[in-house]
Amino acid sequence: MEVEAEAEGLSGRMKVVKAGLLTTLQDLGRDGFRSSGISSGGAMDRYALRIANLLVGNEEGEAGLEITLVGPELEIDTDLLIAACGAYMEPTVDGEELPMWRPVFVPRGAVLRFGRAVSGCRVYLAAAGGFGVPRELGSRSTDVRAALGGLAGRRLAAGDALSCGAGQGSAAPSRWAAAWLAALSRLGEAAATAPQGAGRRLPWAAAPWFAPPAAYGGGDGEDGIVLRAMPGSEYGQFSVAAREALFRERYIIAPASDRMGCRLIGTPLTRLSRAELLSHGVTPGAVQVPPGGGPIILAADCQTTGGYPKIAHVATVDMPLLAQAKPGDAIRFQPVTLAEAQRLDRQREQDIRMLAAAIRSRQP
């Protein structure tokens, strides 16, 4: 099958030259298995991944590369339509800056590089047609601790090759994506033959429009990133001083933070009761407080059960802000009611649906 695909010019590979700090394949997670102790996982910043996929004509939940803090170097051996959304890591194609938040054509042989995170923490790279890795328990997301999903259940390493661009195991680009790939390819060829092009084909060609990253608007305050949060189920077990401090003080993301949870450095939160809780279900966004008083915000790969009290829960609409907070960044909590958090979440989903329709309406 692979030989036949190559003969037809459909095979494609993205080779990992350098892997970066932590680069994994992630989609929107494997739902429905938490009762069996299996984390839902998936992209830390679901918003950025969803938009990146829309920009290359994929379904929102298709798998893409999640790149954390220090990016990889990737060599592409097929013409490809890509989109990068999320943190800014000085991405380049053959040394030329790569535009973000829009569809970009890159030609066969191009080398894509991501540097260190200048702003944000994670960038997501989507490719038209997705990446050709099998689904495990309904998802392609990588759970490194469980060695599940992605590429052999691990982070990418130098020498790995991912099927993409209608390569073996990946889907053919949508008709919309194929049209943009063809149009942008012609644009690059035309520029290469122009007098100023000196016969050199441009390293990329991008659509003249982009998707504004609305999820991050208003997230940064004078004292850091603002996360709206509701009182947790054990909120009343904390002292009045602790409850006031939670929504007044500034916290710093600790270096020990990861995809399981973001540890916070700041004013310890004192619980009035010393009684241990029975282990109970927990989900991403819960703000747990261990005995030391330092809060932990649970993230995408969090455990399915826990016994620490929950003083608060971050609103789903602000989880992309948490995903883009890197060690050393400051955050503050802002109180929000459950009803308002649900309204904000519905509004976000409506905005994404409208954006998806606007992107589909863009024809080359």
CSV table of C-alpha atoms in Angstrom, one decimal:
chain,number,residue,atom,x,y,z
A,1,MET,CA,0.0,0.0,0.0
A,2,GLU,CA,2.8,2.4,0.9
A,3,VAL,CA,4.7,1.7,-2.3
A,4,GLU,CA,1.5,2.3,-4.4
A,5,ALA,CA,0.8,5.6,-2.6
A,6,GLU,CA,4.3,6.8,-3.3
A,7,ALA,CA,4.0,5.9,-6.9
A,8,GLU,CA,0.9,8.0,-7.2
A,9,GLY,CA,2.7,11.0,-5.5
A,10,LEU,CA,0.4,10.9,-2.6
A,11,SER,CA,2.7,9.7,0.1
A,12,GLY,CA,4.0,12.4,2.6
A,13,ARG,CA,6.3,12.4,5.6
A,14,MET,CA,7.2,15.0,8.2
A,15,LYS,CA,10.6,14.0,9.5
A,16,VAL,CA,11.7,15.1,13.0
A,17,VAL,CA,15.3,16.5,12.7
A,18,LYS,CA,15.2,18.0,16.3
A,19,ALA,CA,12.4,17.1,18.7
A,20,GLY,CA,12.3,20.2,20.9
A,21,LEU,CA,11.6,20.1,24.6
A,22,LEU,CA,8.3,18.3,24.5
A,23,THR,CA,6.5,17.7,21.2
A,24,THR,CA,3.6,15.2,21.1
A,25,LEU,CA,0.6,14.4,19.0
A,26,GLN,CA,-2.6,15.5,20.6
A,27,ASP,CA,-6.3,15.7,19.6
A,28,LEU,CA,-9.3,16.6,21.8
A,29,GLY,CA,-8.8,13.6,24.0
A,30,ARG,CA,-10.2,10.2,24.7
A,31,ASP,CA,-13.6,10.7,26.5
A,32,GLY,CA,-15.6,8.1,28.2
A,33,PHE,CA,-12.8,6.2,30.0
A,34,ARG,CA,-12.3,8.1,33.2
A,35,SER,CA,-14.4,5.6,35.1
A,36,SER,CA,-11.7,3.1,34.2
A,37,GLY,CA,-8.9,5.3,35.5
A,38,ILE,CA,-7.8,6.5,32.0
A,39,SER,CA,-7.2,10.3,31.7
A,40,SER,CA,-9.0,12.1,28.9
A,41,GLY,CA,-5.8,13.9,28.1
A,42,GLY,CA,-5.8,15.8,24.7
A,43,ALA,CA,-4.5,19.2,23.8
A,44,MET,CA,-3.8,21.5,26.7
A,45,ASP,CA,-5.0,24.4,24.6
A,46,ARG,CA,-8.0,23.0,22.8
A,47,TYR,CA,-8.9,26.3,21.3
A,48,ALA,CA,-5.6,26.7,19.5
A,49,LEU,CA,-5.8,23.1,18.2
A,50,ARG,CA,-9.4,23.5,17.0
A,51,ILE,CA,-8.6,26.8,15.1
A,52,ALA,CA,-5.4,25.3,13.6
A,53,ASN,CA,-7.4,22.4,12.2
A,54,LEU,CA,-10.2,24.6,10.8
A,55,LEU,CA,-7.5,26.7,9.0
A,56,VAL,CA,-6.3,23.6,7.1
A,57,GLY,CA,-9.8,22.2,6.4
A,58,ASN,CA,-9.7,19.4,9.0
A,59,GLU,CA,-12.3,18.4,11.5
A,60,GLU,CA,-11.8,20.3,14.7
A,61,GLY,CA,-10.8,17.2,16.7
A,62,GLU,CA,-8.0,16.0,14.3
A,63,ALA,CA,-4.6,15.4,15.8
A,64,GLY,CA,-1.9,18.0,15.6
A,65,LEU,CA,1.5,18.6,17.1
A,66,GLU,CA,1.6,20.2,20.5
A,67,ILE,CA,4.9,22.0,20.9
A,68,THR,CA,5.9,23.1,24.4
A,69,LEU,CA,8.4,25.9,25.3
A,70,VAL,CA,11.2,24.9,22.9
A,71,GLY,CA,10.2,23.8,19.4
A,72,PRO,CA,11.4,21.2,17.0
A,73,GLU,CA,13.0,21.2,13.5
A,74,LEU,CA,10.9,19.4,11.0
A,75,GLU,CA,11.6,18.4,7.4
A,76,ILE,CA,8.7,18.0,5.0
A,77,ASP,CA,8.9,15.8,2.0
A,78,THR,CA,5.6,16.7,0.4
A,79,ASP,CA,3.7,19.9,-0.6
A,80,LEU,CA,1.6,20.6,2.5
A,81,LEU,CA,-1.0,23.0,3.8
A,82,ILE,CA,-0.3,23.8,7.5
A,83,ALA,CA,-1.4,26.2,10.2
A,84,ALA,CA,0.3,27.2,13.5
A,85,CYS,CA,-1.8,28.6,16.4
A,86,GLY,CA,-1.0,29.4,20.0
A,87,ALA,CA,2.2,30.6,21.5
A,88,TYR,CA,4.7,32.5,19.4
A,89,MET,CA,8.0,30.5,19.1
A,90,GLU,CA,9.6,32.4,16.2
A,91,PRO,CA,8.5,29.8,13.6
A,92,THR,CA,10.4,29.8,10.3
A,93,VAL,CA,10.3,28.0,7.0
A,94,ASP,CA,13.8,27.8,5.4
A,95,GLY,CA,14.8,30.7,7.6
A,96,GLU,CA,11.9,32.9,6.6
A,97,GLU,CA,9.3,33.8,9.3
A,98,LEU,CA,6.2,31.7,9.2
A,99,PRO,CA,2.9,33.6,9.5
A,100,MET,CA,0.6,32.2,12.2
A,101,TRP,CA,-3.2,31.9,12.6
A,102,ARG,CA,-3.7,31.3,8.8
A,103,PRO,CA,-3.4,28.6,6.1
A,104,VAL,CA,0.2,28.4,4.8
A,105,PHE,CA,1.5,26.4,1.9
A,106,VAL,CA,5.0,24.9,2.3
A,107,PRO,CA,6.7,23.0,-0.5
A,108,ARG,CA,8.3,19.6,-0.6
A,109,GLY,CA,11.8,19.8,1.0
A,110,ALA,CA,11.0,22.7,3.3
A,111,VAL,CA,12.5,22.8,6.8
A,112,LEU,CA,10.2,24.1,9.5
A,113,ARG,CA,11.7,25.4,12.7
A,114,PHE,CA,10.3,26.6,16.0
A,115,GLY,CA,12.5,28.4,18.5
A,116,ARG,CA,11.9,29.2,22.2
A,117,ALA,CA,8.5,30.5,23.4
A,118,VAL,CA,8.6,34.3,23.2
A,119,SER,CA,5.0,34.6,24.4
A,120,GLY,CA,2.8,31.8,25.6
A,121,CYS,CA,3.8,28.2,26.3
A,122,ARG,CA,2.4,25.9,23.6
A,123,VAL,CA,1.9,26.2,19.8
A,124,TYR,CA,-0.1,23.7,17.8
A,125,LEU,CA,0.8,22.7,14.2
A,126,ALA,CA,-2.0,21.2,12.1
A,127,ALA,CA,-1.6,19.7,8.6
A,128,ALA,CA,-4.3,19.2,6.0
A,129,GLY,CA,-5.4,15.6,6.3
A,130,GLY,CA,-4.0,15.2,9.7
A,131,PHE,CA,-1.2,12.8,10.8
A,132,GLY,CA,-1.3,9.1,10.1
A,133,VAL,CA,-1.1,7.4,13.5
A,134,PRO,CA,-3.7,4.9,14.7
A,135,ARG,CA,-6.4,5.7,17.2
A,136,GLU,CA,-6.2,4.0,20.6
A,137,LEU,CA,-9.4,4.0,22.7
A,138,GLY,CA,-10.9,6.4,20.1
A,139,SER,CA,-8.1,9.0,20.2
A,140,ARG,CA,-4.7,9.8,18.8
A,141,SER,CA,-3.7,11.8,21.8
A,142,THR,CA,-0.4,11.0,23.5
A,143,ASP,CA,-0.5,10.0,27.2
A,144,VAL,CA,3.2,9.7,27.9
A,145,ARG,CA,2.8,8.4,31.5
A,146,ALA,CA,0.5,5.6,30.2
A,147,ALA,CA,2.5,5.0,27.0
A,148,LEU,CA,-0.8,5.4,25.1
A,149,GLY,CA,-1.6,6.9,21.8
A,150,GLY,CA,0.3,9.2,19.5
A,151,LEU,CA,3.5,7.8,18.2
A,152,ALA,CA,4.2,4.7,20.3
A,153,GLY,CA,2.8,6.5,23.4
A,154,ARG,CA,5.8,8.8,23.7
A,155,ARG,CA,7.1,12.3,22.9
A,156,LEU,CA,8.6,12.8,19.4
A,157,ALA,CA,12.4,12.1,19.0
A,158,ALA,CA,14.9,13.0,16.3
A,159,GLY,CA,14.6,10.5,13.5
A,160,ASP,CA,10.9,10.0,13.8
A,161,ALA,CA,8.7,10.3,10.7
A,162,LEU,CA,5.0,11.2,10.7
A,163,SER,CA,2.7,10.4,7.8
A,164,CYS,CA,0.9,13.5,6.6
A,165,GLY,CA,-0.5,15.1,3.4
A,166,ALA,CA,-2.4,12.0,2.3
A,167,GLY,CA,0.5,9.7,3.3
A,168,GLN,CA,-0.1,6.2,4.6
A,169,GLY,CA,-2.6,6.3,7.4
A,170,SER,CA,-3.5,10.0,7.1
A,171,ALA,CA,-6.5,11.2,5.3
A,172,ALA,CA,-6.6,13.1,2.0
A,173,PRO,CA,-7.0,16.9,2.5
A,174,SER,CA,-10.5,18.2,2.2
A,175,ARG,CA,-11.6,19.7,-1.1
A,176,TRP,CA,-11.4,23.1,0.5
A,177,ALA,CA,-7.8,22.5,1.7
A,178,ALA,CA,-6.8,21.0,-1.7
A,179,ALA,CA,-8.1,24.2,-3.4
A,180,TRP,CA,-6.1,26.4,-1.1
A,181,LEU,CA,-3.0,24.3,-1.4
A,182,ALA,CA,-3.2,24.5,-5.2
A,183,ALA,CA,-3.8,28.2,-5.2
A,184,LEU,CA,-1.1,29.0,-2.8
A,185,SER,CA,1.3,26.7,-4.6
A,186,ARG,CA,0.7,28.7,-7.8
A,187,LEU,CA,1.2,31.9,-5.9
A,188,GLY,CA,4.6,30.7,-4.7
A,189,GLU,CA,5.7,29.6,-8.2
A,190,ALA,CA,4.6,33.0,-9.7
A,191,ALA,CA,6.6,34.9,-7.1
A,192,ALA,CA,9.7,32.7,-7.9
A,193,THR,CA,9.6,33.6,-11.6
A,194,ALA,CA,9.1,37.3,-11.0
A,195,PRO,CA,12.2,39.5,-11.5
A,196,GLN,CA,12.6,40.2,-7.8
A,197,GLY,CA,12.3,36.4,-7.1
A,198,ALA,CA,15.6,35.8,-9.0
A,199,GLY,CA,14.2,32.4,-9.9
A,200,ARG,CA,14.0,31.2,-6.3
A,201,ARG,CA,10.8,29.7,-5.1
A,202,LEU,CA,9.5,31.3,-1.9
A,203,PRO,CA,9.7,29.0,1.1
A,204,TRP,CA,6.0,29.5,1.8
A,205,ALA,CA,2.8,31.2,0.6
A,206,ALA,CA,0.1,32.2,3.0
A,207,ALA,CA,-3.6,33.2,2.7
A,208,PRO,CA,-4.1,37.0,2.8
A,209,TRP,CA,-6.5,36.6,5.8
A,210,PHE,CA,-6.2,35.1,9.3
A,211,ALA,CA,-8.2,33.9,12.3
A,212,PRO,CA,-7.9,36.4,15.2
A,213,PRO,CA,-6.9,34.6,18.4
A,214,ALA,CA,-10.0,35.7,20.4
A,215,ALA,CA,-9.6,33.3,23.3
A,216,TYR,CA,-6.7,35.2,24.7
A,217,GLY,CA,-8.2,38.7,24.6
A,218,GLY,CA,-8.4,40.3,28.0
A,219,GLY,CA,-6.6,37.4,29.7
A,220,ASP,CA,-3.6,39.5,30.8
A,221,GLY,CA,-4.0,42.0,33.6
A,222,GLU,CA,-1.5,44.3,35.3
A,223,ASP,CA,-0.8,41.5,37.8
A,224,GLY,CA,-0.6,38.7,35.3
A,225,ILE,CA,-3.0,36.3,33.6
A,226,VAL,CA,-6.6,36.4,35.0
A,227,LEU,CA,-8.4,33.1,35.4
A,228,ARG,CA,-12.1,33.2,36.2
A,229,ALA,CA,-13.0,30.6,38.8
A,230,MET,CA,-15.9,29.3,40.8
A,231,PRO,CA,-15.9,28.1,44.4
A,232,GLY,CA,-15.0,24.4,44.6
A,233,SER,CA,-16.9,21.7,46.5
A,234,GLU,CA,-14.7,22.2,49.6
A,235,TYR,CA,-14.5,26.0,49.4
A,236,GLY,CA,-16.3,26.3,52.7
A,237,GLN,CA,-13.7,24.2,54.5
A,238,PHE,CA,-11.1,26.9,54.1
A,239,SER,CA,-10.6,29.9,56.4
A,240,VAL,CA,-12.1,33.2,55.4
A,241,ALA,CA,-8.5,34.5,55.1
A,242,ALA,CA,-7.7,31.7,52.6
A,243,ARG,CA,-10.8,32.3,50.6
A,244,GLU,CA,-10.1,36.1,50.4
A,245,ALA,CA,-6.4,35.4,49.5
A,246,LEU,CA,-7.3,33.1,46.7
A,247,PHE,CA,-9.1,35.9,44.8
A,248,ARG,CA,-6.8,38.7,46.0
A,249,GLU,CA,-3.2,37.5,45.8
A,250,ARG,CA,-1.0,36.9,42.8
A,251,TYR,CA,0.4,33.4,42.2
A,252,ILE,CA,3.4,32.3,40.1
A,253,ILE,CA,3.5,29.2,37.9
A,254,ALA,CA,6.1,26.8,39.4
A,255,PRO,CA,8.8,25.1,37.4
A,256,ALA,CA,7.4,21.7,38.4
A,257,SER,CA,4.2,22.3,36.4
A,258,ASP,CA,3.4,19.9,33.6
A,259,ARG,CA,0.4,18.5,31.6
A,260,MET,CA,-1.0,17.0,34.8
A,261,GLY,CA,-1.2,20.2,36.7
A,262,CYS,CA,0.1,23.7,37.3
A,263,ARG,CA,1.6,24.2,40.7
A,264,LEU,CA,1.3,27.7,42.1
A,265,ILE,CA,3.7,29.6,44.3
A,266,GLY,CA,2.2,32.2,46.6
A,267,THR,CA,0.1,32.6,49.8
A,268,PRO,CA,-0.6,29.2,51.4
A,269,LEU,CA,-4.3,28.4,51.7
A,270,THR,CA,-5.3,27.1,55.1
A,271,ARG,CA,-8.0,24.5,55.4
A,272,LEU,CA,-10.0,24.5,58.7
A,273,SER,CA,-10.7,20.8,58.8
A,274,ARG,CA,-7.9,18.3,59.2
A,275,ALA,CA,-10.1,15.3,58.3
A,276,GLU,CA,-8.9,13.5,55.2
A,277,LEU,CA,-11.3,13.3,52.3
A,278,LEU,CA,-12.3,10.1,50.6
A,279,SER,CA,-10.8,9.8,47.1
A,280,HIS,CA,-13.2,11.2,44.6
A,281,GLY,CA,-13.5,12.1,40.9
A,282,VAL,CA,-11.6,15.2,39.7
A,283,THR,CA,-11.4,16.9,36.3
A,284,PRO,CA,-9.2,19.5,34.6
A,285,GLY,CA,-9.7,22.9,36.0
A,286,ALA,CA,-10.1,21.8,39.6
A,287,VAL,CA,-7.9,23.8,42.0
A,288,GLN,CA,-6.7,21.3,44.6
A,289,VAL,CA,-4.9,22.3,47.9
A,290,PRO,CA,-2.5,19.7,49.3
A,291,PRO,CA,-1.5,19.8,53.0
A,292,GLY,CA,1.2,22.3,52.4
A,293,GLY,CA,-1.3,24.9,51.2
A,294,GLY,CA,0.1,25.5,47.8
A,295,PRO,CA,-2.7,25.2,45.2
A,296,ILE,CA,-2.5,23.0,42.1
A,297,ILE,CA,-4.7,23.6,39.0
A,298,LEU,CA,-5.4,20.2,37.4
A,299,ALA,CA,-4.7,20.1,33.7
A,300,ALA,CA,-5.4,17.9,30.7
A,301,ASP,CA,-3.5,14.8,31.8
A,302,CYS,CA,-4.7,15.0,35.5
A,303,GLN,CA,-5.5,11.8,37.4
A,304,THR,CA,-9.1,10.7,37.4
A,305,THR,CA,-9.5,10.6,41.2
A,306,GLY,CA,-7.9,12.5,44.1
A,307,GLY,CA,-8.3,13.2,47.8
A,308,TYR,CA,-7.2,16.8,48.1
A,309,PRO,CA,-9.8,19.4,48.8
A,310,LYS,CA,-10.9,21.6,45.9
A,311,ILE,CA,-11.1,25.3,46.8
A,312,ALA,CA,-12.1,26.4,43.3
A,313,HIS,CA,-12.6,25.4,39.7
A,314,VAL,CA,-11.3,27.4,36.7
A,315,ALA,CA,-14.0,28.2,34.1
A,316,THR,CA,-13.6,26.1,30.9
A,317,VAL,CA,-13.5,29.2,28.8
A,318,ASP,CA,-10.2,30.3,30.5
A,319,MET,CA,-8.4,26.9,30.2
A,320,PRO,CA,-6.6,28.1,27.1
A,321,LEU,CA,-5.1,30.9,29.1
A,322,LEU,CA,-3.8,28.4,31.7
A,323,ALA,CA,-2.4,26.2,28.9
A,324,GLN,CA,-0.4,29.2,27.6
A,325,ALA,CA,1.0,30.1,31.1
A,326,LYS,CA,4.6,29.1,31.4
A,327,PRO,CA,6.7,28.7,34.5
A,328,GLY,CA,7.4,32.1,36.1
A,329,ASP,CA,4.2,33.7,34.7
A,330,ALA,CA,1.9,35.3,37.2
A,331,ILE,CA,-1.8,34.5,37.5
A,332,ARG,CA,-4.7,35.8,39.5
A,333,PHE,CA,-8.1,34.3,40.1
A,334,GLN,CA,-11.3,36.3,39.5
A,335,PRO,CA,-14.6,35.0,40.9
A,336,VAL,CA,-17.3,34.0,38.5
A,337,THR,CA,-20.7,32.3,39.1
A,338,LEU,CA,-21.5,28.9,37.6
A,339,ALA,CA,-24.2,30.5,35.4
A,340,GLU,CA,-21.9,33.1,34.0
A,341,ALA,CA,-19.2,30.5,33.4
A,342,GLN,CA,-21.7,28.4,31.4
A,343,ARG,CA,-22.8,31.5,29.5
A,344,LEU,CA,-19.2,32.3,28.6
A,345,ASP,CA,-18.6,28.7,27.5
A,346,ARG,CA,-21.7,28.8,25.2
A,347,GLN,CA,-20.6,32.1,23.8
A,348,ARG,CA,-17.1,30.7,23.0
A,349,GLU,CA,-18.6,27.7,21.2
A,350,GLN,CA,-20.9,30.0,19.2
A,351,ASP,CA,-17.9,32.2,18.3
A,352,ILE,CA,-16.0,29.1,17.0
A,353,ARG,CA,-18.9,27.9,15.0
A,354,MET,CA,-19.2,31.4,13.4
A,355,LEU,CA,-15.4,31.4,12.7
A,356,ALA,CA,-15.6,27.9,11.2
A,357,ALA,CA,-18.4,29.1,8.8
A,358,ALA,CA,-16.3,32.2,7.9
A,359,ILE,CA,-13.3,30.1,7.1
A,360,ARG,CA,-15.3,27.7,5.0
A,361,SER,CA,-16.6,30.6,3.0
A,362,ARG,CA,-13.1,31.8,2.1
A,363,GLN,CA,-12.4,30.4,-1.4
A,364,PRO,CA,-9.1,31.0,-3.2
